[in-house]
N, CA and C of each residue as an Amber inpcrd file, in Angstrom:
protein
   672
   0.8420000  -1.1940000   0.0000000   0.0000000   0.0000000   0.0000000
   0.8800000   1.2480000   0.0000000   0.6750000   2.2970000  -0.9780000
   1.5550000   3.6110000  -1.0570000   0.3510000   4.9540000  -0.2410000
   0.6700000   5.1680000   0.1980000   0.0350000   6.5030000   1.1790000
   0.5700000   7.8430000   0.8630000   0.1990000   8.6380000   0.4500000
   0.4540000  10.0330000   0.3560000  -0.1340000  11.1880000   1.3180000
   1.1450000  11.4540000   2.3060000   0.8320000  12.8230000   3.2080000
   1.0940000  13.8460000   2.6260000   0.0590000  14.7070000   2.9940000
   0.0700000  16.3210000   2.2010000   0.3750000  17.2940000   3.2750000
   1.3740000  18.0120000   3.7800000   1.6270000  19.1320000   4.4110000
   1.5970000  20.3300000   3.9000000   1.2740000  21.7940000   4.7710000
   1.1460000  23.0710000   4.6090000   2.9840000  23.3750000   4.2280000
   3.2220000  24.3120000   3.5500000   4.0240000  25.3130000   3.4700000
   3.7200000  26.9520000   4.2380000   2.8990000  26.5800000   4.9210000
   2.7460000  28.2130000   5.1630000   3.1570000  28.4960000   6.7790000
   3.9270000  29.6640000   7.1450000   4.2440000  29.6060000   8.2820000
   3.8230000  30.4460000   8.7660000   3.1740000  31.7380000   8.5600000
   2.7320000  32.8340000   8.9990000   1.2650000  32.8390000   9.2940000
   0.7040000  33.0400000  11.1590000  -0.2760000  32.7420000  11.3940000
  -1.0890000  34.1900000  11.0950000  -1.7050000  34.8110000  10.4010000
  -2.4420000  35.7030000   9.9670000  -1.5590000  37.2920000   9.8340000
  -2.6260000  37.5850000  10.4840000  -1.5370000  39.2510000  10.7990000
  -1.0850000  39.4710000  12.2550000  -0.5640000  37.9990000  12.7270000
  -0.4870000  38.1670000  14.2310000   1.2150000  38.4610000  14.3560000
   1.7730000  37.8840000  13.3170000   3.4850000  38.1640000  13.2730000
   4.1270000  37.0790000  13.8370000   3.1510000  36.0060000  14.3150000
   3.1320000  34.6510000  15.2800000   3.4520000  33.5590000  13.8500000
   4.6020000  32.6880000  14.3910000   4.6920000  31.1920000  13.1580000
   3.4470000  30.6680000  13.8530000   3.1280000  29.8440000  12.2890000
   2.2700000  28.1050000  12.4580000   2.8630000  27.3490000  11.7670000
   2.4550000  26.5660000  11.2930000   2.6930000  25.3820000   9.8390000
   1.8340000  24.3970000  10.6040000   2.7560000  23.1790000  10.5580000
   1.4430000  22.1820000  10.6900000   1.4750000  21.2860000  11.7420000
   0.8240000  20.9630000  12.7210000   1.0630000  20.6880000  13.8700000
   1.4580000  19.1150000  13.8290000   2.8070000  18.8560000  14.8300000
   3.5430000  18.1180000  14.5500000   2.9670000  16.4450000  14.8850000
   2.0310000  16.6960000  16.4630000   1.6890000  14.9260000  16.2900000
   0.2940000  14.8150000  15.3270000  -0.1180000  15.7390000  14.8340000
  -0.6530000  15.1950000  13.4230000  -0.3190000  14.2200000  12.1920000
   1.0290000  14.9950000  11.7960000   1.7030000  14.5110000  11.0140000
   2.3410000  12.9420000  11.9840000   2.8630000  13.0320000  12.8400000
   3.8620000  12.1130000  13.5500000   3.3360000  11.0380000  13.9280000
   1.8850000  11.1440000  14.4440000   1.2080000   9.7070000  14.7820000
   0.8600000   8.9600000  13.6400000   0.5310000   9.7450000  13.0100000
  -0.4560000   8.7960000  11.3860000   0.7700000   8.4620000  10.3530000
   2.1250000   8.9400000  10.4700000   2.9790000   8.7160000   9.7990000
   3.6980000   7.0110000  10.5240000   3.7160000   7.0300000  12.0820000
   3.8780000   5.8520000  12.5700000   3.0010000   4.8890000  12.4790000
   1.8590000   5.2430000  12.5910000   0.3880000   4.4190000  12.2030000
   0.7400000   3.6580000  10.8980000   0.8360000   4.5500000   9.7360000
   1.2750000   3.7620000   8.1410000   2.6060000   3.1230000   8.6500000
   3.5730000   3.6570000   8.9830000   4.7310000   2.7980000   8.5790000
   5.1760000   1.6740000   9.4860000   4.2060000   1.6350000  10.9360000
   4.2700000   0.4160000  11.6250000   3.6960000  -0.6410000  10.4950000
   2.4780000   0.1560000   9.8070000   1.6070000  -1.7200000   9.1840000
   2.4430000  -1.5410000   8.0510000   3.4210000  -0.9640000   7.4220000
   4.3380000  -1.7500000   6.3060000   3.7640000  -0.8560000   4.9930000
   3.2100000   0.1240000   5.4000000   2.6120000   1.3800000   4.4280000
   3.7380000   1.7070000   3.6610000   3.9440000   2.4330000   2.5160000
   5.2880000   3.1940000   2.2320000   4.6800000   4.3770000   2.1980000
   5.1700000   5.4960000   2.6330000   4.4590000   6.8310000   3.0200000
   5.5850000   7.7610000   2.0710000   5.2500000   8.5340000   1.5260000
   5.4480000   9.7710000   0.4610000   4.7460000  10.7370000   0.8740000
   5.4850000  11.9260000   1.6900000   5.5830000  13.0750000   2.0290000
   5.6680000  14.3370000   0.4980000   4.3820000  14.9700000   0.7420000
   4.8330000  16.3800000  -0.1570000   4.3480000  17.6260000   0.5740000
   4.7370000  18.4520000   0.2030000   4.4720000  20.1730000   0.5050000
   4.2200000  20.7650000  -0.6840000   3.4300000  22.1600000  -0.5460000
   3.4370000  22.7910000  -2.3260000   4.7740000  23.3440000  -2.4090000
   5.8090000  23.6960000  -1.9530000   6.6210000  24.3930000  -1.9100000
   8.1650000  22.9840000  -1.5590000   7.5810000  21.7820000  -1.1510000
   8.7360000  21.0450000  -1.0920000   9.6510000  21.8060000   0.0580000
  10.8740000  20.8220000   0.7150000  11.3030000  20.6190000   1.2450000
  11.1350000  20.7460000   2.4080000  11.7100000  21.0490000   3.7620000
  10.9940000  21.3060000   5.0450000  10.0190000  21.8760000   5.1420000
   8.3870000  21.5370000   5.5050000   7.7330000  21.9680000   5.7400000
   7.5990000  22.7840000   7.2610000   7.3040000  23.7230000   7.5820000
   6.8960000  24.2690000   8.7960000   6.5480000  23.9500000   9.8800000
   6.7810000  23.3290000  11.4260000   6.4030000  22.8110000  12.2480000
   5.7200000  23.9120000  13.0390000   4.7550000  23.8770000  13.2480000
   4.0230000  25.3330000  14.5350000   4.6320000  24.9570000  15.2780000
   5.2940000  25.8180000  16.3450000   5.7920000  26.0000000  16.9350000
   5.3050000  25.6210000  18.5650000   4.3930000  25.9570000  18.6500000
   3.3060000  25.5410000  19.4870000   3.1950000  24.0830000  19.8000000
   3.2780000  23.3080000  18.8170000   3.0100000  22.2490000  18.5390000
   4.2580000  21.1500000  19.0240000   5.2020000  22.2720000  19.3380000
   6.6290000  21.1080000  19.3220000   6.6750000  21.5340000  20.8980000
   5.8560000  22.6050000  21.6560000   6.1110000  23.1510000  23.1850000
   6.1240000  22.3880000  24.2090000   6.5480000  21.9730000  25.1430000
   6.8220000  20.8590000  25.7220000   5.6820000  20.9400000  26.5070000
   4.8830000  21.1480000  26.7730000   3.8190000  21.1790000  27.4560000
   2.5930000  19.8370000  26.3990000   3.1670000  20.3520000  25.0980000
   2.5280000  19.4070000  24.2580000   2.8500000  18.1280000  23.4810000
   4.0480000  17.4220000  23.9590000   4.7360000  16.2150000  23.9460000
   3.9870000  15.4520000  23.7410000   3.8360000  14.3420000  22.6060000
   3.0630000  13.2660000  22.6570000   4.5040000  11.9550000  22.0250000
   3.7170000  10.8280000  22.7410000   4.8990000   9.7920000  22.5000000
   5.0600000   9.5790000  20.9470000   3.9950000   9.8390000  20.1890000
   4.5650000   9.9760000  18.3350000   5.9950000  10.9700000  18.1940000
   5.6830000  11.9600000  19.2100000   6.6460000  12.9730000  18.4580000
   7.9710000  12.9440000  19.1760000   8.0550000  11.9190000  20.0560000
   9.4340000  11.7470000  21.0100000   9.8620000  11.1190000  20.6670000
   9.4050000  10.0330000  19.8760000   9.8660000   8.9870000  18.6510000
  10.2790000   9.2310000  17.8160000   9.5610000  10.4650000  16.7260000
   9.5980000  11.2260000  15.5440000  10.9710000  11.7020000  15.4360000
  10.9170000  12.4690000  16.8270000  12.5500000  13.1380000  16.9130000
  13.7660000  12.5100000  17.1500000  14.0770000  11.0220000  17.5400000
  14.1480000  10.1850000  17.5220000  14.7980000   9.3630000  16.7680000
  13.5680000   9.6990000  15.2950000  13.6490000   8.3240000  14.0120000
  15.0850000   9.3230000  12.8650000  15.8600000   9.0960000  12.6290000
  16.9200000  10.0270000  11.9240000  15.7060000   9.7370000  10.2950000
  15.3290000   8.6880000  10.0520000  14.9540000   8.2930000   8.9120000
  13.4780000   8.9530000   8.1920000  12.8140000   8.6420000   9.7530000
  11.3980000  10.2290000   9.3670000  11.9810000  11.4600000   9.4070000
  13.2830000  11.5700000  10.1990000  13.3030000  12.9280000  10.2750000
  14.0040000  13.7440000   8.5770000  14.4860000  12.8240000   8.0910000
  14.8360000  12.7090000   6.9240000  13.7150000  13.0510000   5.6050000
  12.3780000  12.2580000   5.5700000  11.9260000  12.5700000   4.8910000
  10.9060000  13.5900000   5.2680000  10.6040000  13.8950000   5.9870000
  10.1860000  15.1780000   6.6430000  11.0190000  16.3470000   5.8880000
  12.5510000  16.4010000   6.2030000  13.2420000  17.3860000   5.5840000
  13.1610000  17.4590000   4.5010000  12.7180000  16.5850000   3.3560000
  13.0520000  16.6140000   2.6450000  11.9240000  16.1150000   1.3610000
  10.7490000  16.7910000   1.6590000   9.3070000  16.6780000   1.0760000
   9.1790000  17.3470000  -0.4330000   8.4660000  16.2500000  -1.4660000
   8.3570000  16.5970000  -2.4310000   7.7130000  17.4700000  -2.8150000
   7.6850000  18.3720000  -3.8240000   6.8140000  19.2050000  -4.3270000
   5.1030000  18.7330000  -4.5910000   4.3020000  19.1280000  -3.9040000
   3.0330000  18.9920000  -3.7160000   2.3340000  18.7360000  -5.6770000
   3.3290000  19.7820000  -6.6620000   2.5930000  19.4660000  -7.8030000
   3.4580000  18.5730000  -8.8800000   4.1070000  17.5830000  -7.8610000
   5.3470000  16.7470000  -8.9810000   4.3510000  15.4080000  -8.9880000
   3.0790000  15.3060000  -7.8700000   2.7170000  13.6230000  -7.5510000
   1.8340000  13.5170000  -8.3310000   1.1030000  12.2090000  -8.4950000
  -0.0070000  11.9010000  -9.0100000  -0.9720000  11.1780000  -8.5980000
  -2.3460000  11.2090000  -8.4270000  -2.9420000   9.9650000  -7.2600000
  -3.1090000   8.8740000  -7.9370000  -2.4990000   8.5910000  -9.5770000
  -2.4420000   7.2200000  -9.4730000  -1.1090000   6.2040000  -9.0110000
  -0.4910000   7.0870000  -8.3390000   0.8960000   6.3220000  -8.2910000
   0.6220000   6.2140000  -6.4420000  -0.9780000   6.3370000  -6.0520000
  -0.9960000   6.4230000  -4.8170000  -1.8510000   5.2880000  -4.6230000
  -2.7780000   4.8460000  -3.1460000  -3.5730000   3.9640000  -2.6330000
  -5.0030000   4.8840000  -2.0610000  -4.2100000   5.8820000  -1.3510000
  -5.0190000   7.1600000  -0.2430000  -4.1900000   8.1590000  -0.3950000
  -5.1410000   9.0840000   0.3760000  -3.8690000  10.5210000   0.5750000
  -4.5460000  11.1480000   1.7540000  -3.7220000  11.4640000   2.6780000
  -3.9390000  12.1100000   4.7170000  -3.4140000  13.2020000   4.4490000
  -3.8020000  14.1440000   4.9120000  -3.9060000  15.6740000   5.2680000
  -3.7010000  15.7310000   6.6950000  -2.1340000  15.8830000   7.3900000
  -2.4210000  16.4880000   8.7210000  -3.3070000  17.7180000   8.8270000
  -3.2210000  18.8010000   9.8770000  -3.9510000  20.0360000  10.1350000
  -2.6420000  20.4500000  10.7090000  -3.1610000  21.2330000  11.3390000
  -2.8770000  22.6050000  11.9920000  -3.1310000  23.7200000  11.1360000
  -2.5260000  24.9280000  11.6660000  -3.4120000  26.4940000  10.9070000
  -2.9080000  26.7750000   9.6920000  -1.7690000  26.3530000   9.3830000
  -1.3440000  26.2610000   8.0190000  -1.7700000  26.5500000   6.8740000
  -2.3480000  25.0230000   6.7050000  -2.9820000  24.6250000   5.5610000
  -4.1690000  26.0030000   5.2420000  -5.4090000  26.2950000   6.2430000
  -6.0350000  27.0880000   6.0350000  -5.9000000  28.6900000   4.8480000
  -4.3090000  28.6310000   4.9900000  -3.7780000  29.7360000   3.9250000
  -3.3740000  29.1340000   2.8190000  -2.8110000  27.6050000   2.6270000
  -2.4800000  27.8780000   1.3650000  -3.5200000  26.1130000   0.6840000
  -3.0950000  25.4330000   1.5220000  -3.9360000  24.5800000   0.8450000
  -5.3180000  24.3570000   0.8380000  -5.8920000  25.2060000   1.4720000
  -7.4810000  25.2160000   1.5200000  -7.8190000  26.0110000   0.0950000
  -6.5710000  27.0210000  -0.2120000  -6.5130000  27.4470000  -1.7040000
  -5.7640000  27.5540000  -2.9700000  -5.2240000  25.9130000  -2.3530000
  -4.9370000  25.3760000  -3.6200000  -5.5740000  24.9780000  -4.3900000
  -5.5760000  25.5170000  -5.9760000  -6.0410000  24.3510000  -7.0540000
  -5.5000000  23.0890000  -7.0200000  -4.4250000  22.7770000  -7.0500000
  -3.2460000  22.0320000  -7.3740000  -4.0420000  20.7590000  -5.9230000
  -3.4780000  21.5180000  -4.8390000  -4.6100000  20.0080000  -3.9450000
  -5.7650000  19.4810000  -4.2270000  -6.6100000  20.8880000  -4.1070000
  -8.0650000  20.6230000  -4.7760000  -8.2750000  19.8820000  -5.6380000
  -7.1790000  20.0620000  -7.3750000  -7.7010000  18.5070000  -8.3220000
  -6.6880000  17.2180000  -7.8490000  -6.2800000  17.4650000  -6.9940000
  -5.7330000  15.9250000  -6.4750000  -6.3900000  15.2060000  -5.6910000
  -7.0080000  16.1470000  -4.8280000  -8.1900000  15.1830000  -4.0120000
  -8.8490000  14.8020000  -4.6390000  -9.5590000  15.5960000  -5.7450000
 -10.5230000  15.0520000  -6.7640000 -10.3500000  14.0110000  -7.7180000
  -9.2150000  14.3370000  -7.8800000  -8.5040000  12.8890000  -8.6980000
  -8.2690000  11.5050000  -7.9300000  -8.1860000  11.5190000  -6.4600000
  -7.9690000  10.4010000  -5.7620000  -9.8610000  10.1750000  -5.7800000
 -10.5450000  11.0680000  -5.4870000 -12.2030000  10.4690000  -5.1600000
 -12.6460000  10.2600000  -6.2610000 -12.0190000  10.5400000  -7.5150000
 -12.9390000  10.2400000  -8.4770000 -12.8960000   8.5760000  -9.0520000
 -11.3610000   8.2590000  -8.8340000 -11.0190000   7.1860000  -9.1460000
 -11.4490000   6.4030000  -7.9170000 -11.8670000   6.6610000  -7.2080000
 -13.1430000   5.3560000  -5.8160000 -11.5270000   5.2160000  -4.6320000
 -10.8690000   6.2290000  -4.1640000  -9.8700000   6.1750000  -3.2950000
 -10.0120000   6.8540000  -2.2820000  -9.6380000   6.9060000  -1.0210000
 -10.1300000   7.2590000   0.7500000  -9.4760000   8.7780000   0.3200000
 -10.4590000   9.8410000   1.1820000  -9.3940000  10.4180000   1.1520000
  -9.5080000  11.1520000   2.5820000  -8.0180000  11.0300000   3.9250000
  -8.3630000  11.4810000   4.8550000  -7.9090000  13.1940000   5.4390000
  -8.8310000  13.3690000   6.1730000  -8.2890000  14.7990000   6.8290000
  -8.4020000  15.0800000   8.1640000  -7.3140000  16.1020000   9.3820000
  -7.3670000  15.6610000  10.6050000  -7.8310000  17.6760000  10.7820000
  -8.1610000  17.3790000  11.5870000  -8.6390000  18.5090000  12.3790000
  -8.3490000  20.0390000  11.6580000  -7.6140000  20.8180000  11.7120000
  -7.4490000  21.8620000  10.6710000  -7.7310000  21.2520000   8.9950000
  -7.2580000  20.4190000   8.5350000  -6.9650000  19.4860000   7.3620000
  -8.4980000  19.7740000   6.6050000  -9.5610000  19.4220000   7.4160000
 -10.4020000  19.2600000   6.8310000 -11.3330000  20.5870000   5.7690000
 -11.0810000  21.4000000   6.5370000 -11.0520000  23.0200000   5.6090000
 -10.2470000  22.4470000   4.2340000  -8.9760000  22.0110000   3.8590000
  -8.8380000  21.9310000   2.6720000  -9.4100000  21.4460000   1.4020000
 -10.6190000  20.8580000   2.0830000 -11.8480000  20.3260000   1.2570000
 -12.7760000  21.3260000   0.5850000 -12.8280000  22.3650000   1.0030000
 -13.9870000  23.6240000   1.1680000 -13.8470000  24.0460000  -0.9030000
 -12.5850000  23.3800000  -1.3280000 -12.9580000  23.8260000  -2.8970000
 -13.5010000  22.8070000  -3.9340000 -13.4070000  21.4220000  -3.2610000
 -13.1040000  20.3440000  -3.6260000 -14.4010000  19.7580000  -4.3840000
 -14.9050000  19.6830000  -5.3680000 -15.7860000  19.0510000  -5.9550000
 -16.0060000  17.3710000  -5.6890000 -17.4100000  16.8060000  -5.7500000
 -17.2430000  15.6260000  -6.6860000 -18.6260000  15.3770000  -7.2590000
 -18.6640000  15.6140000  -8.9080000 -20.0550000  15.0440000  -9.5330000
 -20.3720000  16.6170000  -9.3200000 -19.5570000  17.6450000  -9.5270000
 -20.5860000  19.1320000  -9.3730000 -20.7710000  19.6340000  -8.3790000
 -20.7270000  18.8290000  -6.9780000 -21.4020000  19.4870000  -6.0260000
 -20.0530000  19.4350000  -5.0610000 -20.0250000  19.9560000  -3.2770000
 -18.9750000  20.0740000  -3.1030000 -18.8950000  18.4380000  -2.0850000
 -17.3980000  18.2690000  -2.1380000 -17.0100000  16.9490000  -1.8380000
 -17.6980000  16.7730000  -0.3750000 -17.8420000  17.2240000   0.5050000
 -18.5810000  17.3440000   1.8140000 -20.1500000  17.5290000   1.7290000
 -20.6720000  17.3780000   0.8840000 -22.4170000  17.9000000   0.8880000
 -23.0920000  16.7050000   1.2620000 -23.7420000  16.1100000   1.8010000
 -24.5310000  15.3600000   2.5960000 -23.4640000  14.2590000   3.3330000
 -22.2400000  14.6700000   3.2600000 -21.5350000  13.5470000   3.8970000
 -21.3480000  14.4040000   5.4180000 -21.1480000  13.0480000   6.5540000
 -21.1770000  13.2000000   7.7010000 -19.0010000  13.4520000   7.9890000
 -19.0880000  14.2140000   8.4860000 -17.6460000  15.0930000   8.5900000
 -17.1970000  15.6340000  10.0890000 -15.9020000  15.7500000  10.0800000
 -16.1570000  16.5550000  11.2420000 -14.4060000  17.1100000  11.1670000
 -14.1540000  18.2420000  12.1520000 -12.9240000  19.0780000  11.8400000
 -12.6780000  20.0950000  13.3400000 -11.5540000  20.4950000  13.5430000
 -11.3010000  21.5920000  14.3190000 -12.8530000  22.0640000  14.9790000
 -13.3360000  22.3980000  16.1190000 -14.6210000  23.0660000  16.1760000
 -14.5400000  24.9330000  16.5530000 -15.2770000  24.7610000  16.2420000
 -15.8400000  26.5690000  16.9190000 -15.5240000  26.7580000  18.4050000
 -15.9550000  25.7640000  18.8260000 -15.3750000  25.7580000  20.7380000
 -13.3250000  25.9920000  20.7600000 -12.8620000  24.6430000  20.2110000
 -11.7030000  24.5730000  20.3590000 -11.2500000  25.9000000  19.4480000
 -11.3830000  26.4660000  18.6470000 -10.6590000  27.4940000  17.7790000
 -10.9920000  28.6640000  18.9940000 -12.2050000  28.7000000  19.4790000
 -12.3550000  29.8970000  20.5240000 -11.3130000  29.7770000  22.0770000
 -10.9560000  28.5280000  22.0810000 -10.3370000  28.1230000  23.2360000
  -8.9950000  28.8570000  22.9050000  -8.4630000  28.5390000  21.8210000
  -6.8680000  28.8900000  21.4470000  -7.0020000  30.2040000  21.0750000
  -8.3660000  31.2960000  21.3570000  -8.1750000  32.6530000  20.8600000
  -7.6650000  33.1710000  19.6450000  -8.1810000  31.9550000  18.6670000
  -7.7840000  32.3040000  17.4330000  -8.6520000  32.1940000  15.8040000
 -10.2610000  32.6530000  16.5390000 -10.9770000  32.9430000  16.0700000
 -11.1650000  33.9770000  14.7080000 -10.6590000  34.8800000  15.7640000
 -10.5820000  36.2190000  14.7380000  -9.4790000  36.3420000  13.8240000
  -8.6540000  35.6840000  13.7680000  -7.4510000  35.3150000  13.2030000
  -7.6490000  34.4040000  11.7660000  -8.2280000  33.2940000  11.8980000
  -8.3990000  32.1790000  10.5650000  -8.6770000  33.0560000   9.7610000
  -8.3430000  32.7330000   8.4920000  -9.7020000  32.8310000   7.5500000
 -11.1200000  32.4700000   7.1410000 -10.8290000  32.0740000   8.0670000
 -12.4700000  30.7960000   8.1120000 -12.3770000  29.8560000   8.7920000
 -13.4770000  29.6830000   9.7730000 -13.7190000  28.5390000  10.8100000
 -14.0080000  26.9840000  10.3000000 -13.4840000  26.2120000  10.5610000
 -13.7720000  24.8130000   9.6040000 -15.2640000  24.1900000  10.1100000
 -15.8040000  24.3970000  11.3190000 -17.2950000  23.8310000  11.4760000
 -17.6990000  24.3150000  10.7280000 -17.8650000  25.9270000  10.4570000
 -18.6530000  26.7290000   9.7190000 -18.8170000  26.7420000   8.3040000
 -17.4200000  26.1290000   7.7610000 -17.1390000  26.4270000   6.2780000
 -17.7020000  24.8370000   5.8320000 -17.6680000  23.5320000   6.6390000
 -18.3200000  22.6800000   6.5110000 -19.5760000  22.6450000   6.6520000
 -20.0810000  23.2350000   7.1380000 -21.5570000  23.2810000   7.3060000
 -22.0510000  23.7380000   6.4650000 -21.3150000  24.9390000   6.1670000
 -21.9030000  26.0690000   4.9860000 -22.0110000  25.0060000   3.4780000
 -20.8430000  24.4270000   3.2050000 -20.9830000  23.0080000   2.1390000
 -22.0600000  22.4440000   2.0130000 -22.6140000  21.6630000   3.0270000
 -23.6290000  20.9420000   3.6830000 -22.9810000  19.4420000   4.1690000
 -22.5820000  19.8630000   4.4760000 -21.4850000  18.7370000   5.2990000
 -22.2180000  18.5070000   6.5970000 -22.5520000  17.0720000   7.0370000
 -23.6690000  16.9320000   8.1320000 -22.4530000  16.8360000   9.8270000
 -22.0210000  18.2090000   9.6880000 -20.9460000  18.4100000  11.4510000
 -21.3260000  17.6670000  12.1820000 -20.5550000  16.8550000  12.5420000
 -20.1690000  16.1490000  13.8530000 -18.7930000  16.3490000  14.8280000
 -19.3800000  16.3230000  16.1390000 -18.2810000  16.4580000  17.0970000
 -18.2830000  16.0850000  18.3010000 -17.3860000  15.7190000  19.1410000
 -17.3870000  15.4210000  20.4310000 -16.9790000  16.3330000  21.3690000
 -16.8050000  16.4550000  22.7660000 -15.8510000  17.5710000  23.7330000
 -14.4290000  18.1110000  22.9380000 -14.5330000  19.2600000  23.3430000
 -13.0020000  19.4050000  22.8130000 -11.7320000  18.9490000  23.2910000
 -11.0280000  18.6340000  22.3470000  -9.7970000  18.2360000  22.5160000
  -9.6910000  16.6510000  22.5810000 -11.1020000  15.8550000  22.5220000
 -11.3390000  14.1380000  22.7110000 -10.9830000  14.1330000  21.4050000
 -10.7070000  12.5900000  21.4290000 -10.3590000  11.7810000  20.1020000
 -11.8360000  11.9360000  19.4550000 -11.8080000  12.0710000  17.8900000
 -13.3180000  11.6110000  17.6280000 -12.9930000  11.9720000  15.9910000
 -13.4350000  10.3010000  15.2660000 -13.3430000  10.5880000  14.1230000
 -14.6220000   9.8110000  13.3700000 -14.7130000  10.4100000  12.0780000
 -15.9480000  10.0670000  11.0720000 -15.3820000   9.2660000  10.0260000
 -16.3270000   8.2580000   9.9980000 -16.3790000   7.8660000   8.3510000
 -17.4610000   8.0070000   7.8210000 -17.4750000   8.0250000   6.6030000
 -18.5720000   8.5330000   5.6290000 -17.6890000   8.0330000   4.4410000
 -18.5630000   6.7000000   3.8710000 -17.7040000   6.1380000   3.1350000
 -16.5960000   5.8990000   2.2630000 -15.8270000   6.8570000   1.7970000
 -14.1810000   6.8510000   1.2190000 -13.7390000   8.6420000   1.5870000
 -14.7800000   8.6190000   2.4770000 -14.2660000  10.2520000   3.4480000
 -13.8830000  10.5780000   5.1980000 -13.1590000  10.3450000   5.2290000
 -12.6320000  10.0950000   7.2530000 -12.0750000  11.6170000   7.3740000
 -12.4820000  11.8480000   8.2770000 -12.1200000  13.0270000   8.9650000
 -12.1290000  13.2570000  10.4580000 -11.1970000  13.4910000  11.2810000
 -10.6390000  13.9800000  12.8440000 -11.0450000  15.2290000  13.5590000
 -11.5250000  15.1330000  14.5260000 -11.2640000  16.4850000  15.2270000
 -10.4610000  17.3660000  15.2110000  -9.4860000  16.9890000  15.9670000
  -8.1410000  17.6270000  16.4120000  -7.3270000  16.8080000  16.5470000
  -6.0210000  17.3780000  17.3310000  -4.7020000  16.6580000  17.5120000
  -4.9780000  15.5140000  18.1680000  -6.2050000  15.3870000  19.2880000
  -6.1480000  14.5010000  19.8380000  -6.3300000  12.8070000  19.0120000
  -7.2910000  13.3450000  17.8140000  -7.4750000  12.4780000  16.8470000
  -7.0220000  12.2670000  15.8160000  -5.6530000  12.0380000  16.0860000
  -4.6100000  11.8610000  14.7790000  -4.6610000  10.4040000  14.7620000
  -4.4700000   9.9120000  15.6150000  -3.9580000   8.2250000  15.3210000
  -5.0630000   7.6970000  14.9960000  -6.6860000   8.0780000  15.8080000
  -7.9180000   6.8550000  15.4860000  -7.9470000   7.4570000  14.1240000
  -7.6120000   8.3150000  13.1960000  -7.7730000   9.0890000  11.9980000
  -7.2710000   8.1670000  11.1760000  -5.6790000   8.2940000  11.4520000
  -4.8270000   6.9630000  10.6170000  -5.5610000   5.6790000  10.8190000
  -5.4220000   5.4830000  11.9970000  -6.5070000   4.0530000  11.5190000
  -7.1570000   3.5550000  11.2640000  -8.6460000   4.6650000  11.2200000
 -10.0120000   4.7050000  10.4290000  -9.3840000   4.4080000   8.6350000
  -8.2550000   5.2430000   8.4800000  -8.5650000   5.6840000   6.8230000
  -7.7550000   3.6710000   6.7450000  -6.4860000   3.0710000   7.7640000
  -6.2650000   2.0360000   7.0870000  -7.4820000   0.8600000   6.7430000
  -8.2330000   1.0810000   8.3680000  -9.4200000   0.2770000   7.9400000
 -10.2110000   0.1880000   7.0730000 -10.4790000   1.7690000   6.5550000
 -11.2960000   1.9200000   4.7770000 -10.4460000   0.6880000   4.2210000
  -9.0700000   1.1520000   4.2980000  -8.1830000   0.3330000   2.8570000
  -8.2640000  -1.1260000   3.1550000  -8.3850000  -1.5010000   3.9880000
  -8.6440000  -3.0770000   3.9400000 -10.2730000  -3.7140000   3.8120000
């Protein structure tokens, strides 16, 4: 099975003068998730090579055992450094394709074309496609059959509670409950900060950080 992770290039959290990119046990659990079951995982960015770690995200207050490992693995840390250009891949040379989150993405890949017809190209051809908590906003351009890729499917992403918790409301460009809903994407969510993920048949989507790993393992279970 070949897996394709998609990371943000963007490091600048609005007009706050504050870094983001993409929060690290997002990426770090679901990357151990694939490559414990024997996944081969292919890392890209639109911009290639080191992608952006929020900063926040690496604060020791927020340590998770993916990312003590991560730092750890010389060999993830390797391809991490060293991420392909987001418009060199193709989704037939793929299985799936995972979207960590964090605030990132919200600036550049929520407006990418270039992601946008790749997701579309993985759903059109009948392939999973997953997203974790910020991640899931990158759907908001995403067609399938005309209408938008989230419209009666059951979803769920970052909430309105948790974005108000981190005081960084006024900041996004757009709230991901809201911009899913607005789709017609049928929101689902649990307490903030709990694990809690959706399927909706070749569409999985996470809360938050807390739901990085049941995320990865929802989308392997699609694949089997």
């Amino acid at each position: 099975m070949k897996i394709l992770m998609v990371l943000t290039s963007h490091d600048i959290l609005g007009s706050t003068g504050r870094k983001t990119g993409f929060w690290l046990e997002e990426f770090a659990s679901p990357y151990f998730v694939f490559t414990d079951a024997g996944v081969t995982v292919t890392v890209v960015s639109p911009k290639g090579g080191q992608p952006p770690i929020d900063p926040k995200s690496d604060d020791p207050n927020n340590q998770t055992a993916a990312q003590t490992r991560f730092k750890a693995d010389k060999k993830a840390l390797a391809v991490l450094a060293s991420t392909l250009r987001l418009d060199s891949v193709s989704s037939k040379d793929f299985d799936t394709v995972f979207y960590p989150g964090g605030h990132g993405p919200m600036w550049d890949l929520a407006e990418d074309p270039v992601s946008a017809k790749l997701i579309e190209s993985f759903y059109d051809s009948g392939k999973p496609v997953a997203a974790v908590c910020h991640a899931p906003g990158v759907l908001r351009h995403v067609k399938y059959k005309g209408e938008p890729i989230v419209k009666g499917k059951r979803v769920t992403g970052f909430t309105n509670t948790e974005e108000e918790e981190v005081q960084l409301t006024k900041v996004v460009p757009f709230l991901v409950e809201d911009e899913l809903k607005r789709l017609g994407g049928y929101f689902q969510k649990t307490d903030n900060w709990h694990p809690f993920a959706v399927v909706d048949g070749r569409l999985i989507t996470g809360q938050n950080p807390a739901s990085s790993t049941i995320t990865a393992e929802a989308l392997l279970s699609v694949m089997k």
